[in-house]
Tab-separated table of C-alpha atoms in Angstrom:
chain	number	residue	atom	x	y	z
J	1	ASN	CA	27.631	-27.676	-15.026
J	2	ALA	CA	31.069	-27.145	-16.572
J	3	GLY	CA	33.192	-28.474	-13.656
J	4	VAL	CA	36.749	-27.090	-13.728
J	5	THR	CA	37.601	-24.928	-16.751
J	6	GLN	CA	41.180	-24.092	-17.660
J	7	THR	CA	42.262	-21.570	-20.270
J	8	PRO	CA	44.192	-21.510	-22.497
J	9	LYS	CA	44.643	-25.155	-23.539
J	10	PHE	CA	47.973	-24.446	-25.242
J	11	GLN	CA	50.468	-21.613	-24.874
J	12	VAL	CA	53.963	-20.834	-26.140
J	13	LEU	CA	55.957	-18.208	-24.255
J	14	LYS	CA	59.358	-16.680	-24.721
J	15	THR	CA	61.804	-16.780	-21.834
J	16	GLY	CA	61.177	-13.849	-19.517
J	17	GLN	CA	57.556	-13.277	-20.535
J	18	SER	CA	54.813	-13.356	-17.939
J	19	MET	CA	51.335	-14.817	-18.234
J	20	THR	CA	48.353	-16.010	-16.233
J	21	LEU	CA	46.789	-19.443	-16.493
J	22	GLN	CA	43.093	-19.214	-15.731
J	23	CYS	CA	41.092	-21.703	-13.660
J	24	ALA	CA	37.393	-21.468	-12.834
J	25	GLN	CA	35.010	-23.918	-11.155
J	26	ASP	CA	31.229	-23.779	-10.817
J	27	MET	CA	30.763	-26.400	-8.092
J	28	ASN	CA	31.150	-24.032	-5.107
J	29	HIS	CA	34.240	-25.934	-3.990
J	30	GLU	CA	36.324	-24.343	-1.239
J	31	TYR	CA	39.541	-26.219	-2.002
J	32	MET	CA	41.474	-25.425	-5.200
J	33	SER	CA	45.007	-26.280	-6.232
J	34	TRP	CA	47.491	-26.169	-9.094
J	35	TYR	CA	49.728	-29.035	-10.219
J	36	ARG	CA	52.324	-29.494	-12.921
J	37	GLN	CA	53.063	-32.744	-14.697
J	38	ASP	CA	56.383	-33.389	-16.390
J	39	PRO	CA	57.244	-36.433	-18.565
J	40	GLY	CA	57.640	-39.600	-16.489
J	41	MET	CA	56.585	-37.784	-13.351
J	42	GLY	CA	53.472	-37.700	-11.274
J	43	LEU	CA	51.665	-34.452	-10.630
J	44	ARG	CA	53.424	-32.051	-8.273
J	45	LEU	CA	51.609	-29.480	-6.157
J	46	ILE	CA	52.494	-25.840	-6.922
J	47	HIS	CA	50.048	-23.794	-4.810
J	48	TYR	CA	46.748	-24.452	-3.114
J	49	SER	CA	43.872	-22.578	-1.507
J	50	VAL	CA	41.354	-23.657	1.142
J	51	GLY	CA	39.011	-20.721	0.548
J	52	ALA	CA	38.751	-17.204	-0.839
J	53	GLY	CA	41.581	-15.042	0.464
J	54	ILE	CA	43.651	-18.030	1.671
J	55	THR	CA	46.549	-19.466	-0.326
J	56	ASP	CA	49.676	-21.415	0.500
J	57	GLN	CA	52.675	-23.000	-1.177
J	58	GLY	CA	52.970	-26.580	-2.273
J	59	GLU	CA	55.987	-28.655	-3.264
J	60	VAL	CA	57.238	-26.567	-6.227
J	61	PRO	CA	56.076	-22.928	-5.771
J	62	ASN	CA	59.129	-21.018	-7.059
J	63	GLY	CA	58.420	-18.841	-10.103
J	64	TYR	CA	54.651	-18.948	-9.611
J	65	ASN	CA	52.178	-16.667	-7.896
J	66	VAL	CA	48.516	-17.187	-6.971
J	67	SER	CA	45.631	-15.270	-5.444
J	68	ARG	CA	42.046	-16.258	-4.602
J	69	SER	CA	39.676	-13.316	-4.559
J	70	THR	CA	36.532	-15.391	-5.263
J	71	THR	CA	35.446	-18.968	-4.562
J	72	GLU	CA	35.172	-19.663	-8.299
J	73	ASP	CA	38.543	-18.495	-9.640
J	74	PHE	CA	42.135	-19.468	-8.868
J	75	PRO	CA	44.567	-18.010	-11.448
J	76	LEU	CA	48.223	-19.061	-11.630
J	77	ARG	CA	50.736	-16.395	-12.625
J	78	LEU	CA	54.127	-17.056	-14.148
J	79	LEU	CA	56.209	-14.049	-13.242
J	80	SER	CA	59.133	-14.500	-15.661
J	81	ALA	CA	58.857	-17.678	-17.703
J	82	ALA	CA	61.814	-20.050	-17.871
J	83	PRO	CA	62.321	-23.179	-20.040
J	84	SER	CA	62.149	-25.274	-16.831
J	85	GLN	CA	58.496	-24.241	-16.562
J	86	THR	CA	57.629	-26.077	-19.757
J	87	SER	CA	55.023	-28.529	-18.504
J	88	VAL	CA	51.364	-29.467	-18.436
J	89	TYR	CA	49.486	-27.578	-15.748
J	90	PHE	CA	46.363	-28.899	-14.053
J	91	CYS	CA	43.941	-27.047	-11.825
J	92	ALA	CA	41.747	-29.001	-9.405
J	93	SER	CA	38.963	-28.304	-6.929
J	94	SER	CA	37.237	-30.178	-4.098
J	95	TYR	CA	34.671	-29.739	-1.322
J	96	GLY	CA	37.460	-30.450	1.126
J	97	ARG	CA	40.441	-32.646	1.758
J	98	GLY	CA	40.326	-36.357	2.258
J	99	LEU	CA	37.897	-38.757	0.665
J	100	TYR	CA	36.051	-36.340	-1.629
J	101	GLY	CA	38.542	-36.515	-4.451
J	102	TYR	CA	39.578	-33.489	-6.437
J	103	THR	CA	37.959	-32.682	-9.796
J	104	PHE	CA	40.622	-31.800	-12.351
J	105	GLY	CA	40.516	-29.543	-15.365
J	106	SER	CA	41.725	-30.757	-18.759
J	107	GLY	CA	45.068	-28.991	-18.456
J	108	THR	CA	47.152	-26.255	-20.076
J	109	ARG	CA	50.161	-27.342	-22.117
J	110	LEU	CA	52.810	-24.626	-21.748
J	111	THR	CA	56.029	-24.409	-23.742
J	112	VAL	CA	58.690	-21.839	-22.867
J	113	VAL	CA	61.284	-21.231	-25.593
E	1	ASP	CA	62.640	-38.122	-1.619
E	2	GLN	CA	59.593	-39.648	-3.199
E	3	GLN	CA	56.884	-40.160	-0.585
E	4	VAL	CA	54.486	-42.064	-2.859
E	5	LYS	CA	55.972	-44.728	-5.113
E	6	GLN	CA	54.498	-46.735	-7.941
E	7	ASN	CA	57.278	-49.114	-8.887
E	8	SER	CA	55.672	-50.596	-12.003
E	9	PRO	CA	55.735	-48.113	-14.906
E	10	SER	CA	53.488	-50.414	-16.928
E	11	LEU	CA	51.245	-53.457	-16.552
E	12	SER	CA	49.634	-55.608	-19.217
E	13	VAL	CA	46.505	-57.636	-18.365
E	14	GLN	CA	44.158	-59.722	-20.455
E	15	GLU	CA	40.569	-58.533	-20.815
E	16	GLY	CA	38.299	-60.131	-18.215
E	17	ARG	CA	41.116	-60.876	-15.758
E	18	ILE	CA	42.016	-59.014	-12.587
E	19	SER	CA	44.294	-55.958	-12.731
E	20	ILE	CA	46.286	-55.217	-9.571
E	21	LEU	CA	48.081	-51.891	-9.301
E	22	ASN	CA	50.412	-51.311	-6.379
E	23	CYS	CA	51.542	-48.264	-4.449
E	24	ASP	CA	53.916	-47.768	-1.529
E	25	TYR	CA	54.318	-44.737	0.681
E	26	THR	CA	56.848	-43.576	3.232
E	27	ASN	CA	55.052	-40.848	5.200
E	28	SER	CA	53.080	-42.374	8.072
E	29	MET	CA	51.124	-39.131	8.513
E	30	PHE	CA	49.162	-39.586	5.284
E	31	ASP	CA	45.529	-40.011	6.285
E	32	TYR	CA	43.726	-40.436	2.966
E	33	PHE	CA	44.687	-42.291	-0.170
E	34	LEU	CA	43.145	-41.863	-3.598
E	35	TRP	CA	43.397	-43.440	-7.016
E	36	TYR	CA	43.075	-41.481	-10.254
E	37	LYS	CA	42.809	-42.606	-13.849
E	38	LYS	CA	44.205	-40.513	-16.683
E	39	TYR	CA	43.766	-40.673	-20.431
E	40	PRO	CA	46.175	-38.788	-22.738
E	41	ALA	CA	45.417	-35.071	-23.137
E	42	GLU	CA	42.845	-35.166	-20.333
E	43	GLY	CA	42.915	-34.327	-16.648
E	44	PRO	CA	43.009	-37.101	-14.033
E	45	THR	CA	39.646	-38.575	-13.050
E	46	PHE	CA	38.960	-39.609	-9.458
E	47	LEU	CA	38.260	-43.333	-9.068
E	48	ILE	CA	38.172	-44.371	-5.433
E	49	SER	CA	39.595	-43.390	-2.056
E	50	ILE	CA	40.244	-44.885	1.363
E	51	SER	CA	40.784	-43.480	4.815
E	52	SER	CA	43.831	-44.607	6.776
E	53	ILE	CA	41.522	-46.062	9.438
E	54	LYS	CA	40.048	-48.522	6.929
E	55	ASP	CA	41.662	-51.461	5.195
E	56	LYS	CA	39.297	-51.892	2.257
E	57	ASN	CA	36.917	-49.853	0.147
E	58	GLU	CA	34.882	-51.150	-2.761
E	59	ASP	CA	33.038	-49.389	-5.570
E	60	GLY	CA	31.717	-51.559	-8.367
E	61	ARG	CA	34.633	-53.172	-10.216
E	62	PHE	CA	37.187	-51.213	-8.185
E	63	THR	CA	38.508	-52.190	-4.752
E	64	VAL	CA	41.296	-50.484	-2.848
E	65	PHE	CA	43.171	-52.308	-0.092
E	66	LEU	CA	45.334	-50.576	2.496
E	67	ASN	CA	48.003	-52.262	4.602
E	68	LYS	CA	49.145	-49.575	7.045
E	69	SER	CA	51.830	-51.646	8.708
E	70	ALA	CA	53.486	-52.247	5.333
E	71	LYS	CA	52.689	-48.724	4.070
E	72	HIS	CA	51.214	-50.328	0.969
E	73	LEU	CA	48.004	-49.987	-0.956
E	74	SER	CA	46.667	-51.661	-4.046
E	75	LEU	CA	43.865	-51.112	-6.549
E	76	HIS	CA	42.061	-54.174	-7.887
E	77	ILE	CA	39.981	-53.948	-11.064
E	78	VAL	CA	37.735	-56.940	-11.716
E	79	PRO	CA	36.957	-57.762	-14.462
E	80	SER	CA	39.330	-55.661	-16.552
E	81	GLN	CA	37.805	-54.004	-19.619
E	82	PRO	CA	39.399	-52.371	-22.703
E	83	GLY	CA	38.268	-48.925	-21.488
E	84	ASP	CA	40.398	-49.417	-18.373
E	85	SER	CA	43.545	-48.906	-20.446
E	86	ALA	CA	44.993	-45.676	-19.032
E	87	VAL	CA	47.612	-44.350	-16.632
E	88	TYR	CA	46.686	-44.860	-12.976
E	89	PHE	CA	48.005	-42.569	-10.287
E	90	CYS	CA	48.118	-43.279	-6.583
E	91	ALA	CA	47.852	-40.139	-4.421
E	92	ALA	CA	47.904	-39.334	-0.726
E	93	SER	CA	46.773	-36.399	1.373
E	94	GLY	CA	47.786	-35.220	4.819
E	95	GLY	CA	51.420	-35.943	5.430
E	96	GLY	CA	52.010	-33.153	7.890
E	97	GLY	CA	53.563	-29.794	7.080
E	98	GLY	CA	50.138	-28.235	6.656
E	99	ALA	CA	49.934	-28.680	2.888
E	100	ASP	CA	46.371	-29.369	1.810
E	101	GLY	CA	46.963	-30.918	-1.566
E	102	LEU	CA	47.802	-34.316	-2.972
E	103	THR	CA	51.140	-36.113	-3.250
E	104	PHE	CA	51.190	-38.286	-6.363
E	105	GLY	CA	53.139	-41.325	-7.469
E	106	LYS	CA	54.611	-41.403	-10.977
E	107	GLY	CA	51.828	-43.571	-12.347
E	108	THR	CA	51.368	-47.037	-13.842
E	109	HIS	CA	50.315	-47.453	-17.459
E	110	LEU	CA	47.703	-50.225	-17.546
E	111	ILE	CA	47.199	-51.939	-20.892
E	112	ILE	CA	44.209	-54.260	-21.267
E	113	GLN	CA	44.755	-56.741	-24.064
E	114	PRO	CA	41.810	-58.332	-25.915
């Protein structure tokens, strides 16, 4: 049981490049979400999904795209990387909202130069 | 505007004593509150949660108290152990607007001193 797996762990991009951060979970969770954490800040919600085929925007969605074709996978796409997207990205999954508590991956550290 | 606030960036507590971490919120529509613990270079780990219809929830050494009228919650750790040294995040869900994710505070760095 791997939990939530994020790849890659580290990535350096040039401004304007695109890439996809991968997230997979093996717990059959319906709820999945992406967060970014910047220095001195809490985690901020980028996009979330409540099931396959259903996605919606969070607090800071600009510059990011998501899709959810399967229950297991929830990739995050950076369309044209900018230095402001330098951050640590966390993917999380849960049975549902509320008391269950999300399970987080170990994060992807992204640097845009 | 920050809807979940943790006003103490750091807290130092002696091993064996009680650690009390505080959190305030502004959005009265939040219906669940959660605490997470985070070590460097790792993802947050879920600790304990509480529904807005409760005022206390306990799990081993961890107890969360909720004061809805004051829009305040706290996490008590008794007794504090060296392994408790980490950053603790308060988070809330609900909040209206339809978003089904968590709103986090900025975190409190707890340091347990021997």
